[in-house]
PDB file of C-alpha atoms in Angstrom:
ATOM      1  CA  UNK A 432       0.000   0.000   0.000  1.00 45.00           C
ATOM      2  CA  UNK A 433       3.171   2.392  -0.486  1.00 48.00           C
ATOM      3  CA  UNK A 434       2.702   5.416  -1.837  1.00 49.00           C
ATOM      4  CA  UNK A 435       5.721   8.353  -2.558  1.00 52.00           C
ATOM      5  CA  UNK A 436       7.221   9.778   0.023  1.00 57.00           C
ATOM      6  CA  UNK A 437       5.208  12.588   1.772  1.00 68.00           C
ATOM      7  CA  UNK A 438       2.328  11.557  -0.342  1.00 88.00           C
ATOM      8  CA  UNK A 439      -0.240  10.711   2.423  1.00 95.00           C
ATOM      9  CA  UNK A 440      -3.473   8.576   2.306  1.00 97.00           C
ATOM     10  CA  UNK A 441      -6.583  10.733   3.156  1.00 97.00           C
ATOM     11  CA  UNK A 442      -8.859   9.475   5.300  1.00 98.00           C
ATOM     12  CA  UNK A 443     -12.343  11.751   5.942  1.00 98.00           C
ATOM     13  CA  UNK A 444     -14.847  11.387   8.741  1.00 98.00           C
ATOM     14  CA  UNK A 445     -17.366  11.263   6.362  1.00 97.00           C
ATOM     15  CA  UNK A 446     -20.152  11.770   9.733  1.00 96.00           C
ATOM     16  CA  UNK A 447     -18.790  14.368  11.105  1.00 96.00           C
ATOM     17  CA  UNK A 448     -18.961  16.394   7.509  1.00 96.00           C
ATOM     18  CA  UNK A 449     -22.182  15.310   6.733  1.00 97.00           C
ATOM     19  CA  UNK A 450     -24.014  16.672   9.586  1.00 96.00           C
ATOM     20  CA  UNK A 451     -21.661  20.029   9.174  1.00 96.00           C
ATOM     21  CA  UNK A 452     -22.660  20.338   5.772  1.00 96.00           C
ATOM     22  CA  UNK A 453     -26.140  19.903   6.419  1.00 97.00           C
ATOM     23  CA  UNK A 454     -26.229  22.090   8.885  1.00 96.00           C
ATOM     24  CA  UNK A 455     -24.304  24.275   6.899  1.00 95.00           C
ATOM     25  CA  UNK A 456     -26.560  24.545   3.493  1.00 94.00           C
ATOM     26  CA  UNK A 457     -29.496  24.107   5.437  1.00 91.00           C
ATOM     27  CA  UNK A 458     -31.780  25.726   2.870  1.00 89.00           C
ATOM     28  CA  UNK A 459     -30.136  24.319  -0.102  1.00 90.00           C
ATOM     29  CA  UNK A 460     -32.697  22.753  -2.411  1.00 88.00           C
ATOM     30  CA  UNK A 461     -32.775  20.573  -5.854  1.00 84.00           C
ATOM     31  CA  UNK A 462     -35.304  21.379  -8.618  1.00 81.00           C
ATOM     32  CA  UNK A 463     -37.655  18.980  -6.839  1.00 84.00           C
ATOM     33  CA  UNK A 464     -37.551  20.794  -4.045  1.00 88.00           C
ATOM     34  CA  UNK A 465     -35.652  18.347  -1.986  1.00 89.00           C
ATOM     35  CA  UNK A 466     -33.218  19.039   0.469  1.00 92.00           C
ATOM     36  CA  UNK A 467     -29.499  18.974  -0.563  1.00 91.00           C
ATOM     37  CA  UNK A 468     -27.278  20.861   1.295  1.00 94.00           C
ATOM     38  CA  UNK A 469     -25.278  18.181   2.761  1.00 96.00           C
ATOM     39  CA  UNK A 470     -24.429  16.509  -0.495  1.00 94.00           C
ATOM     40  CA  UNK A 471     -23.562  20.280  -1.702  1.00 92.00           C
ATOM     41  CA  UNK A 472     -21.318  20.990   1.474  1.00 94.00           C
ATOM     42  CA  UNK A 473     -19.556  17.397   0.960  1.00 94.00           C
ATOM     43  CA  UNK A 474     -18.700  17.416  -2.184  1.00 92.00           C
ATOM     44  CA  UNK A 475     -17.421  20.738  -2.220  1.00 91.00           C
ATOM     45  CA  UNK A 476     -15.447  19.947   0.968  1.00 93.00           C
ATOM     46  CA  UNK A 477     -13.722  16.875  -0.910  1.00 92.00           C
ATOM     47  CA  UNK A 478     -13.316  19.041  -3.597  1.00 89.00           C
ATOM     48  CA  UNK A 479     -10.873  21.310  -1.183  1.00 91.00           C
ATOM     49  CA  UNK A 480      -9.338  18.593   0.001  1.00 93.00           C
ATOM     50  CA  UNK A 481      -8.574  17.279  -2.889  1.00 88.00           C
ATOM     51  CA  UNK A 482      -7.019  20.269  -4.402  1.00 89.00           C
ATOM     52  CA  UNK A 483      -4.860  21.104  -1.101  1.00 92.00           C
ATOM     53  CA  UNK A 484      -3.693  17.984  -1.753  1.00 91.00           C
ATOM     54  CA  UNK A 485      -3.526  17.326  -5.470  1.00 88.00           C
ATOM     55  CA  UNK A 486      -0.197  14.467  -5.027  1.00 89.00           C
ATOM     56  CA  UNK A 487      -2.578  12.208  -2.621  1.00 90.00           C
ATOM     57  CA  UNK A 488      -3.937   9.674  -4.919  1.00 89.00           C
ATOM     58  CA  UNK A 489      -5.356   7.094  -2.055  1.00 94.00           C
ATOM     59  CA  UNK A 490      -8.750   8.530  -0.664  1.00 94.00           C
ATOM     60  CA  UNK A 491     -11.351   7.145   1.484  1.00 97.00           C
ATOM     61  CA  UNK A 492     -14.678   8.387   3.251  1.00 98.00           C
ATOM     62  CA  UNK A 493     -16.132   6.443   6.245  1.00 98.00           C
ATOM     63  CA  UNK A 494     -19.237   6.727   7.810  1.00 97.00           C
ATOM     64  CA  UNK A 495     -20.972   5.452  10.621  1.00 94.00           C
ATOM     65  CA  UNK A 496     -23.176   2.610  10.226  1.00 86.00           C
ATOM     66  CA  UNK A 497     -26.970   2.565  11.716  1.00 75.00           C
ATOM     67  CA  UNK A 498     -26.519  -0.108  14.098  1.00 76.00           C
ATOM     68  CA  UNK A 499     -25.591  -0.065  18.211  1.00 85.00           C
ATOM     69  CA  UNK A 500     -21.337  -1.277  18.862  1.00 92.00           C
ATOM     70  CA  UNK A 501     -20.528  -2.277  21.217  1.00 94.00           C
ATOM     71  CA  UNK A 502     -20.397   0.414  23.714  1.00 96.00           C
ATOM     72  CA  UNK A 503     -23.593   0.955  23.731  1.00 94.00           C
ATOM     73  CA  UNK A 504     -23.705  -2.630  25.280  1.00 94.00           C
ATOM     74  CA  UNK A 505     -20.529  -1.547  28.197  1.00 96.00           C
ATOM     75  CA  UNK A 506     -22.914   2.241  29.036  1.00 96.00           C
ATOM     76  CA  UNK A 507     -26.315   2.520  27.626  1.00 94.00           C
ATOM     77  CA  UNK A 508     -26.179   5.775  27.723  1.00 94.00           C
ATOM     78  CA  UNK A 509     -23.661   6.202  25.166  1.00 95.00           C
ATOM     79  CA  UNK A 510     -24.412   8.900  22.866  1.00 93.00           C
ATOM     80  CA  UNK A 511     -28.147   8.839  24.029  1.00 91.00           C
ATOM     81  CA  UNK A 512     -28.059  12.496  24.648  1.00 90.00           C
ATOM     82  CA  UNK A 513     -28.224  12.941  20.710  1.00 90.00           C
ATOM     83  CA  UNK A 514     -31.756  13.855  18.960  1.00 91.00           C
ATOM     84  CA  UNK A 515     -32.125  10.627  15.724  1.00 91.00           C
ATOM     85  CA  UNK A 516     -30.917  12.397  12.403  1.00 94.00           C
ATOM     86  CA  UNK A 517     -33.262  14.372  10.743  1.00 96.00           C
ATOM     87  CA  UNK A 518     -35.233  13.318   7.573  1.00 96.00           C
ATOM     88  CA  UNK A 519     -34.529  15.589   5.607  1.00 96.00           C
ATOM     89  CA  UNK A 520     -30.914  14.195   6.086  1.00 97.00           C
ATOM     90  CA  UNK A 521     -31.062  10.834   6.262  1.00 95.00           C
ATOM     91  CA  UNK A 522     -32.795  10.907   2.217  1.00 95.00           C
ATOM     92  CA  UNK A 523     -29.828  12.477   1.037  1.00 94.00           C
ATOM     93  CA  UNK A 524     -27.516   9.512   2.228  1.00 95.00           C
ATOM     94  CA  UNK A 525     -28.343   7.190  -0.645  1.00 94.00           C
ATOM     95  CA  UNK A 526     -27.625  10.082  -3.612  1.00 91.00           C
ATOM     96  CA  UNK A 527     -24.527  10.884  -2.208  1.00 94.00           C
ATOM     97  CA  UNK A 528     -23.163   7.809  -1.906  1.00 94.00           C
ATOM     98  CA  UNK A 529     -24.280   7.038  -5.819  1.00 90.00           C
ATOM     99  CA  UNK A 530     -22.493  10.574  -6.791  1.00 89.00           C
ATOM    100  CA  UNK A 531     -19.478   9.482  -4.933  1.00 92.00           C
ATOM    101  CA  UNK A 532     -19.244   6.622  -6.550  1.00 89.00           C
ATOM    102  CA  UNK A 533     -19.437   8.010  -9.705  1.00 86.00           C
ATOM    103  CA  UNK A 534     -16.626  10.048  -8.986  1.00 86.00           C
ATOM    104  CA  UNK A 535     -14.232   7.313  -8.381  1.00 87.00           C
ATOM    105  CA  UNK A 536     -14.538   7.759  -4.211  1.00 90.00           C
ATOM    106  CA  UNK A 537     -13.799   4.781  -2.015  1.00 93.00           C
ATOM    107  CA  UNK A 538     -17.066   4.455   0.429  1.00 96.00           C
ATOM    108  CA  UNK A 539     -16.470   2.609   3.857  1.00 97.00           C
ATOM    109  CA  UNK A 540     -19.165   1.642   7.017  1.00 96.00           C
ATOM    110  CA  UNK A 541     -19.313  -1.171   8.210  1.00 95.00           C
ATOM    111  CA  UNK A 542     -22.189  -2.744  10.190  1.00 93.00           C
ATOM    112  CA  UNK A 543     -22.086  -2.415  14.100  1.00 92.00           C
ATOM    113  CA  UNK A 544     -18.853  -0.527  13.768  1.00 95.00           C
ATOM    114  CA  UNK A 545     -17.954   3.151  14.667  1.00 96.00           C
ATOM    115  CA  UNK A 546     -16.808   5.535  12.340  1.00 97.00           C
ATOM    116  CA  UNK A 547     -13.812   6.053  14.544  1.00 97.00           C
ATOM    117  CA  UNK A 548     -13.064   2.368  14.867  1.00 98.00           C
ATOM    118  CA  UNK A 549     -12.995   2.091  11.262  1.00 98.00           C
ATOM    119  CA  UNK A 550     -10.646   4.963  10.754  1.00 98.00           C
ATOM    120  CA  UNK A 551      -8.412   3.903  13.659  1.00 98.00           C
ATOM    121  CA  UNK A 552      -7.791   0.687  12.646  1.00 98.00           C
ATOM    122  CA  UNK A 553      -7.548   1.445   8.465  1.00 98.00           C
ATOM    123  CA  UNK A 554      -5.605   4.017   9.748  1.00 98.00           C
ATOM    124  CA  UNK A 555      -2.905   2.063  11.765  1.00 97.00           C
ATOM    125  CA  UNK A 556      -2.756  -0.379   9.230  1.00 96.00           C
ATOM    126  CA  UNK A 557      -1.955   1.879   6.448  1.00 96.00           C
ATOM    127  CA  UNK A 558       0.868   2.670   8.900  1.00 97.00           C
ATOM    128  CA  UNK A 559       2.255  -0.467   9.718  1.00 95.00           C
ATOM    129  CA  UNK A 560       2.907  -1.023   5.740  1.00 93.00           C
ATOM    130  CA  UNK A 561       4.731   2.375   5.515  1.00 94.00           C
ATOM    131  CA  UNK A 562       2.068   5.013   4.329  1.00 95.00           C
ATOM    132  CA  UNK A 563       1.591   8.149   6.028  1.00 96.00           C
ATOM    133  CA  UNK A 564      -1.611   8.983   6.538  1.00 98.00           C
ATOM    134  CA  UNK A 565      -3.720  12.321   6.697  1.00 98.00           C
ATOM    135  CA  UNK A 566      -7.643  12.132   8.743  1.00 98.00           C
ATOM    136  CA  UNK A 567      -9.390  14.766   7.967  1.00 98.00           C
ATOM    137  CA  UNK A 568     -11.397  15.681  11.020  1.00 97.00           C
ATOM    138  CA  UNK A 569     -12.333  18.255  13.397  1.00 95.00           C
ATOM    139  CA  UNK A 570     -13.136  15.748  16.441  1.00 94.00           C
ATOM    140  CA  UNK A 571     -11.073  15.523  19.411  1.00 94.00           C
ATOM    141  CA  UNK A 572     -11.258  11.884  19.891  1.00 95.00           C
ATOM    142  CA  UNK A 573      -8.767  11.742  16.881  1.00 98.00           C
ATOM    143  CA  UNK A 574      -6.241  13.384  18.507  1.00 98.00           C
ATOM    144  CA  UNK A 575      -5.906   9.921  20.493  1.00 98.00           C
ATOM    145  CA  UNK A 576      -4.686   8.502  16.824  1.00 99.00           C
ATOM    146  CA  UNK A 577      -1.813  10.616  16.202  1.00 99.00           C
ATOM    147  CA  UNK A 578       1.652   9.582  15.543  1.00 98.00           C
ATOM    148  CA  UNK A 579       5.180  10.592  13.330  1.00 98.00           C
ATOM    149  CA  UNK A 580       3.333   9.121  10.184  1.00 98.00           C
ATOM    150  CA  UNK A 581      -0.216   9.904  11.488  1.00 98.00           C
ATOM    151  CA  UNK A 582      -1.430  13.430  11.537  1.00 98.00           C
ATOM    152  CA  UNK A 583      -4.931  15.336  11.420  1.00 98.00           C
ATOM    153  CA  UNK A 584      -5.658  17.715   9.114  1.00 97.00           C
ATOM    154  CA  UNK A 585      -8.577  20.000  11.147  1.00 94.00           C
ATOM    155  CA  UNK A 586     -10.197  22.089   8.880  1.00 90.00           C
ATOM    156  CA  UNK A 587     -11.607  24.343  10.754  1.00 88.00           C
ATOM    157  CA  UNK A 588      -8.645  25.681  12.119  1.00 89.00           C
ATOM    158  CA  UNK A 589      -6.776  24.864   8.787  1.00 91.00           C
ATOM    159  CA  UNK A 590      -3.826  23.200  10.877  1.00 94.00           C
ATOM    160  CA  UNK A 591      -2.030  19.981  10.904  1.00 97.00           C
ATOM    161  CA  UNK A 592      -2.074  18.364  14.207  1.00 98.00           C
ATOM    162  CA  UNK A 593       1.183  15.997  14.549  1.00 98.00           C
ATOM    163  CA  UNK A 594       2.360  14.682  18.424  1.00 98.00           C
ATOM    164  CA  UNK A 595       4.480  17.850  18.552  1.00 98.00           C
ATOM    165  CA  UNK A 596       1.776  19.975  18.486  1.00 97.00           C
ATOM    166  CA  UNK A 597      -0.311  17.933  20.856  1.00 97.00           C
ATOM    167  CA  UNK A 598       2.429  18.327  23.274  1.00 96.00           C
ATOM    168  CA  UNK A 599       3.024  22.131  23.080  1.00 95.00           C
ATOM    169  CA  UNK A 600      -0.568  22.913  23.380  1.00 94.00           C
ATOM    170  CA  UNK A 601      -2.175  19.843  26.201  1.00 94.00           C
ATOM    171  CA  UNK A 602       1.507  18.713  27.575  1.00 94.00           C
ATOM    172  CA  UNK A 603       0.740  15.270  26.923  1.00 96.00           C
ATOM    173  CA  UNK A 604       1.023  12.767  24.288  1.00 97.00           C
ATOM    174  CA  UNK A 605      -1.361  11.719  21.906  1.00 98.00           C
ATOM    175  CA  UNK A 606      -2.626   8.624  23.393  1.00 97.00           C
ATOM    176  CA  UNK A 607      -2.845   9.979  26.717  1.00 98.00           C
ATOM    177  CA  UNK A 608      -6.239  11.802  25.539  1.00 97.00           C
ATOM    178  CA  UNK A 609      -8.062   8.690  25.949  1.00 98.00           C
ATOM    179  CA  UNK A 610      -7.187   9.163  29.870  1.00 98.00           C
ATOM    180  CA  UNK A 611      -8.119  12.673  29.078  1.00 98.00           C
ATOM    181  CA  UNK A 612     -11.620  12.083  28.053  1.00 97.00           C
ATOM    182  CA  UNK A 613     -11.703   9.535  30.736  1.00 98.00           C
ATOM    183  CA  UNK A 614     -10.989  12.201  33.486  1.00 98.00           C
ATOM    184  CA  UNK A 615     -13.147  14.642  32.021  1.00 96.00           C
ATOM    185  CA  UNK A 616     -16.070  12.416  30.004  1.00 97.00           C
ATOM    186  CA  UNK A 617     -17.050  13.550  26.819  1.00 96.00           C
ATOM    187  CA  UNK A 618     -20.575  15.779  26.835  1.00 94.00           C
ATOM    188  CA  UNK A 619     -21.026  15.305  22.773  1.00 93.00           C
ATOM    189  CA  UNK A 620     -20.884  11.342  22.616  1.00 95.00           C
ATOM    190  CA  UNK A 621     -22.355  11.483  26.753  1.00 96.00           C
ATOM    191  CA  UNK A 622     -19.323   9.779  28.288  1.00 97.00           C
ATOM    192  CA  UNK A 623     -19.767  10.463  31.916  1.00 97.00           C
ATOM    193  CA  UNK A 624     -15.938  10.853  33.481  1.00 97.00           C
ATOM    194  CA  UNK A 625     -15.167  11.536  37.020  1.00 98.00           C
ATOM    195  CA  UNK A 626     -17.397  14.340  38.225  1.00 96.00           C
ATOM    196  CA  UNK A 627     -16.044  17.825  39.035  1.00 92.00           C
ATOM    197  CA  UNK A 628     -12.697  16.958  37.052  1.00 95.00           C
ATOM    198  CA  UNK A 629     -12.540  19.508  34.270  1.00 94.00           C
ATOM    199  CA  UNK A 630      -9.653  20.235  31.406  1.00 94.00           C
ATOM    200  CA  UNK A 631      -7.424  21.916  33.322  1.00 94.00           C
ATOM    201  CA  UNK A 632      -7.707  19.657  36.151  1.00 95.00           C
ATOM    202  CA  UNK A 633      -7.561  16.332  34.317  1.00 96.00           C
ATOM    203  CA  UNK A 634      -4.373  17.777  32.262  1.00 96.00           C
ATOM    204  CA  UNK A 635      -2.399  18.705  35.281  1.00 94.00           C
ATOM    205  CA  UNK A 636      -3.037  14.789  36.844  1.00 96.00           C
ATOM    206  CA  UNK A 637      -1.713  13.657  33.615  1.00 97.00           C
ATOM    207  CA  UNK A 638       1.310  15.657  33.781  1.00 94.00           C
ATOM    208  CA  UNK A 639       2.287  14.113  37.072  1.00 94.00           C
ATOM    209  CA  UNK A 640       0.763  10.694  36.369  1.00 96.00           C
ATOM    210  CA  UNK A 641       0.744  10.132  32.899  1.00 95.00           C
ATOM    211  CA  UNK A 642      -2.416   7.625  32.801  1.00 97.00           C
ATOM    212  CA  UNK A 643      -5.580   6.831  34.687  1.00 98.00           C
ATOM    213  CA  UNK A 644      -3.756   3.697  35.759  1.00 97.00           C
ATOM    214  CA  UNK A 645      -1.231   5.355  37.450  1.00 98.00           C
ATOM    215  CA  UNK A 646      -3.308   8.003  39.157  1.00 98.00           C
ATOM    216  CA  UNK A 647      -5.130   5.313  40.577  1.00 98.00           C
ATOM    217  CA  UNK A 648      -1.846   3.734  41.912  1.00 97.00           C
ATOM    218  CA  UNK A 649      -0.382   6.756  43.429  1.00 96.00           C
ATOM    219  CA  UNK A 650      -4.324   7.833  44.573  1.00 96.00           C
ATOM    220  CA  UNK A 651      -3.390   8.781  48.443  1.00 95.00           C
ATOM    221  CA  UNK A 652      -0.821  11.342  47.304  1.00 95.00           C
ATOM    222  CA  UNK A 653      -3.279  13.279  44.968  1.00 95.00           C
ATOM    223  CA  UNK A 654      -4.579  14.631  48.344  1.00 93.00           C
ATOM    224  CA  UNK A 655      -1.523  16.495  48.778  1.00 93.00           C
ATOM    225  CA  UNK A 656      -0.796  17.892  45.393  1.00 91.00           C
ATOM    226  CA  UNK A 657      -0.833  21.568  44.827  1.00 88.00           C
ATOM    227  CA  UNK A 658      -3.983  22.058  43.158  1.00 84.00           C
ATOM    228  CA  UNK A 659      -6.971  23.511  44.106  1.00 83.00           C
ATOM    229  CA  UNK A 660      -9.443  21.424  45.877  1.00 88.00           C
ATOM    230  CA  UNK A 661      -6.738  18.141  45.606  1.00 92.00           C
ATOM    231  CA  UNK A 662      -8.469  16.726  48.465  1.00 94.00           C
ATOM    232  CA  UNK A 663     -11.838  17.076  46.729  1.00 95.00           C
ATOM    233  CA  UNK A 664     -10.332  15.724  43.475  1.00 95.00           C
ATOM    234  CA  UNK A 665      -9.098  12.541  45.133  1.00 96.00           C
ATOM    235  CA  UNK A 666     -12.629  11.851  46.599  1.00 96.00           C
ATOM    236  CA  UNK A 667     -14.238  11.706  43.385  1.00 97.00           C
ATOM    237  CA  UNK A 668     -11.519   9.875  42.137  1.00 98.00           C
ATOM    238  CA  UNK A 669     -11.750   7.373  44.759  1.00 97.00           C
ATOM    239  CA  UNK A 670     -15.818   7.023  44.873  1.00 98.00           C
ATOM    240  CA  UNK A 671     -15.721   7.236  40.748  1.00 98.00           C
ATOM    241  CA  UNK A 672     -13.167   4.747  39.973  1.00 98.00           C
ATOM    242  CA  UNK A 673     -15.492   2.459  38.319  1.00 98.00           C
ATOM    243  CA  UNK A 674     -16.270   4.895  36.193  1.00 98.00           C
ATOM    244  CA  UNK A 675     -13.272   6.544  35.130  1.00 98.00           C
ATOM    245  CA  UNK A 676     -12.332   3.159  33.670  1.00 98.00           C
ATOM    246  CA  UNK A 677     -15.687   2.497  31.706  1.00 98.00           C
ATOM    247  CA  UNK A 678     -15.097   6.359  30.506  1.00 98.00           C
ATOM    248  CA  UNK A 679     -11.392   5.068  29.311  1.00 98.00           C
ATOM    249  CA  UNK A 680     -12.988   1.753  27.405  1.00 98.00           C
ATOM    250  CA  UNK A 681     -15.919   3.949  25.602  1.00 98.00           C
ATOM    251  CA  UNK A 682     -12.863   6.691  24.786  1.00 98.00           C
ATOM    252  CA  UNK A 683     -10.742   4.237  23.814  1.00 98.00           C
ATOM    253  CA  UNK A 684     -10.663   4.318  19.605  1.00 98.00           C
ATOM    254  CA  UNK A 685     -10.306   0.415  18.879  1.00 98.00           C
ATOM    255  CA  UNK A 686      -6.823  -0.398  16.569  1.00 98.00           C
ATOM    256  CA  UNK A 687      -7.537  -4.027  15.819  1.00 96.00           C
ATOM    257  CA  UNK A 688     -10.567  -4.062  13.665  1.00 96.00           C
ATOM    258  CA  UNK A 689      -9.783  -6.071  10.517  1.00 93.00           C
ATOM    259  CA  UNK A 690     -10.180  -3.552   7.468  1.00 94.00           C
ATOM    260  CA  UNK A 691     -11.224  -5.351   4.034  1.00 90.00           C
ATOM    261  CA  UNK A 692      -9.403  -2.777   1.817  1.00 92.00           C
ATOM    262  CA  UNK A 693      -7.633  -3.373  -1.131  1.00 89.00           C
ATOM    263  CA  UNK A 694      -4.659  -0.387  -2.159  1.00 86.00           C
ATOM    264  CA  UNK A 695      -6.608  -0.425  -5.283  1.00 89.00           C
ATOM    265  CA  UNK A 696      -9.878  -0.102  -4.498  1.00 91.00           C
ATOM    266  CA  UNK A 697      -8.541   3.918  -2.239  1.00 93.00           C
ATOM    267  CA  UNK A 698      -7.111   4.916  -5.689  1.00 91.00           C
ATOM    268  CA  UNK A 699      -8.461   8.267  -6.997  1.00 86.00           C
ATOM    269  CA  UNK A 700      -8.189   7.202 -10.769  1.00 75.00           C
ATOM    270  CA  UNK A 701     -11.683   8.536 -12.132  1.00 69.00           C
ATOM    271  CA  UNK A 702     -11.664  12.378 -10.074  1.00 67.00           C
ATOM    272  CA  UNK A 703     -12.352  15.912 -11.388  1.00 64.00           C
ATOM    273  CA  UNK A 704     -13.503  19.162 -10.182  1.00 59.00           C
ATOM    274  CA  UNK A 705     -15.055  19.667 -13.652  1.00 64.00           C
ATOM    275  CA  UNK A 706     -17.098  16.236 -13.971  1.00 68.00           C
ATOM    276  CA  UNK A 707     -17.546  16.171 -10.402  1.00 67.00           C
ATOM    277  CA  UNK A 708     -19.884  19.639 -10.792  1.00 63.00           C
ATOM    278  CA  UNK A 709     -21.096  17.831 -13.931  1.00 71.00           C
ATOM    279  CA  UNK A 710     -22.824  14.582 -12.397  1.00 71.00           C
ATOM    280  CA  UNK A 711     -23.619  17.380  -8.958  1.00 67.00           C
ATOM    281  CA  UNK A 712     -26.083  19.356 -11.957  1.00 68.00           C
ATOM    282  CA  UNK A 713     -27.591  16.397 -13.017  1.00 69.00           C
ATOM    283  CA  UNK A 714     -29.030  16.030  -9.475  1.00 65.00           C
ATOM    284  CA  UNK A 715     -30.103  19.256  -8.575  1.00 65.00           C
ATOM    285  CA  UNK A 716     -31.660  19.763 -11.848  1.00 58.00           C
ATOM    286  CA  UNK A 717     -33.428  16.561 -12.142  1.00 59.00           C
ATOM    287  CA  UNK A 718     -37.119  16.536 -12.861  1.00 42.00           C
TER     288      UNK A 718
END
């Protein structure tokens, strides 16, 4: 699955963008009168992408699949706090997938499985046979993902996140965000954490300790640390340890998921803006 040398596989969160763009073109409309402004806002956001970075010729989208994972089975309440997706998104689903495809776009969901899983564990694998990869994602659960040969290209910032600049801004590594989001739970996907623990809070115990495991080793010292309210902190530790370790497993991105992808099947070998406009027309203007 080699590629040329700084020539990274892209990798989009296909979810996250689609509910962006619709919220984005929320009014946009084909001849028929039916809703299309998340198949406008994606394909003119793979569009950018694509010309930023015009040398990438592996590309893949992945979405989320309807079904529950497995998390739902460790918390319930996983990601209950979120309203079902709106009609008037969920029929545009089906016609963007067939214009992607006709654009020579590599489509990827698989049942039961998280978006993030899938991306994860393509992504790591693309790795392990010497590609460098590029996600293309605004969500901080990637961050957990990052490494020397995979980095997140966050487009609403228009920044490349690499471990470097994980470190200079949070003081801790990339992985250590899953103990992060354990600490402080995770309000959009309802991951509870350890109550009262906020950012600045969790990030300081992870700059002494590293990891949940280790706070929970060296828990009678936390007491005596120099932060405000330590001996508050180390109560909820202690009566929440249960659940700062379920928050860690439902943070956790899995790694191991075997990915049925073919080098071939990611290659862009079919793409253009022009054509790509073309076969967008030919929807909106369909009667």
């Amino acid at each position: 699955m080699n590629q040329k040398k700084n020539e990274p596989v892209i990798i989009i969160d296909g979810s996250l963008y689609l509910y962006s763009s619709y919220y984005g073109f929320p009014h946009f409309e084909n001849a028929l009168g039916e809703p299309f402004g998340a198949i406008y806002g994606m394909l003119k956001m793979i569009d950018n992408i694509l010309k930023k970075y015009p040398n990438s010729k592996k590309f893949v989208i992945i979405f989320d699949s309807s079904k529950k994972t497995f998390r739902n089975k460790l918390f319930k309440e996983y990601k209950k706090n979120r309203s079902p997706m709106p009609n008037s998104l969920y029929i545009q689903i089906q016609p963007l997938f067939e214009i992607l495809k006709k654009i020579g776009i590599k489509i990827l969901t698989i049942p039961g499985i998280e978006a993030d899983d899938i991306i994860g564990s393509l992504a790591f694998q693309l790795e392990e046979t010497g590609n460098k990869i590029l996600i293309i994602s605004h969500d901080k659960d990637m961050l957990q993902l990052v490494t020397k040969n995979i980095n997140i290209f966050n487009k609403k910032n228009n920044c490349i996140i690499t471990p470097e600049s994980i470190k200079k801004k949070y003081g801790i590594k990339p992985k250590e965000f899953i103990d992060f989001l354990a600490l402080m739970g995770d309000v959009s996907d309802n991951i509870p954490g350890v109550p009262k623990i906020g950012t600045k809070t969790a990030l300081s115990l992870l700059n002494k300790f590293s990891n949940i495991r280790n706070i929970y080793n060296n828990i009678e010292k936390i007491k005596f640390l120099p932060f405000r309210n330590a001996k508050n902190i180390a109560i909820q530790l202690k009566n929440n340890k249960d659940i700062a370790f379920l928050s860690y497993k439902l943070a956790a991105i899995k790694l191991d998921i075997p990915i049925n992808i073919t080098s071939k099947e990611m290659i862009l070998n079919k793409y253009c803006s022009k054509n790509t406009f073309q076969i967008f027309k030919s929807h909106i203007f369909k009667s």
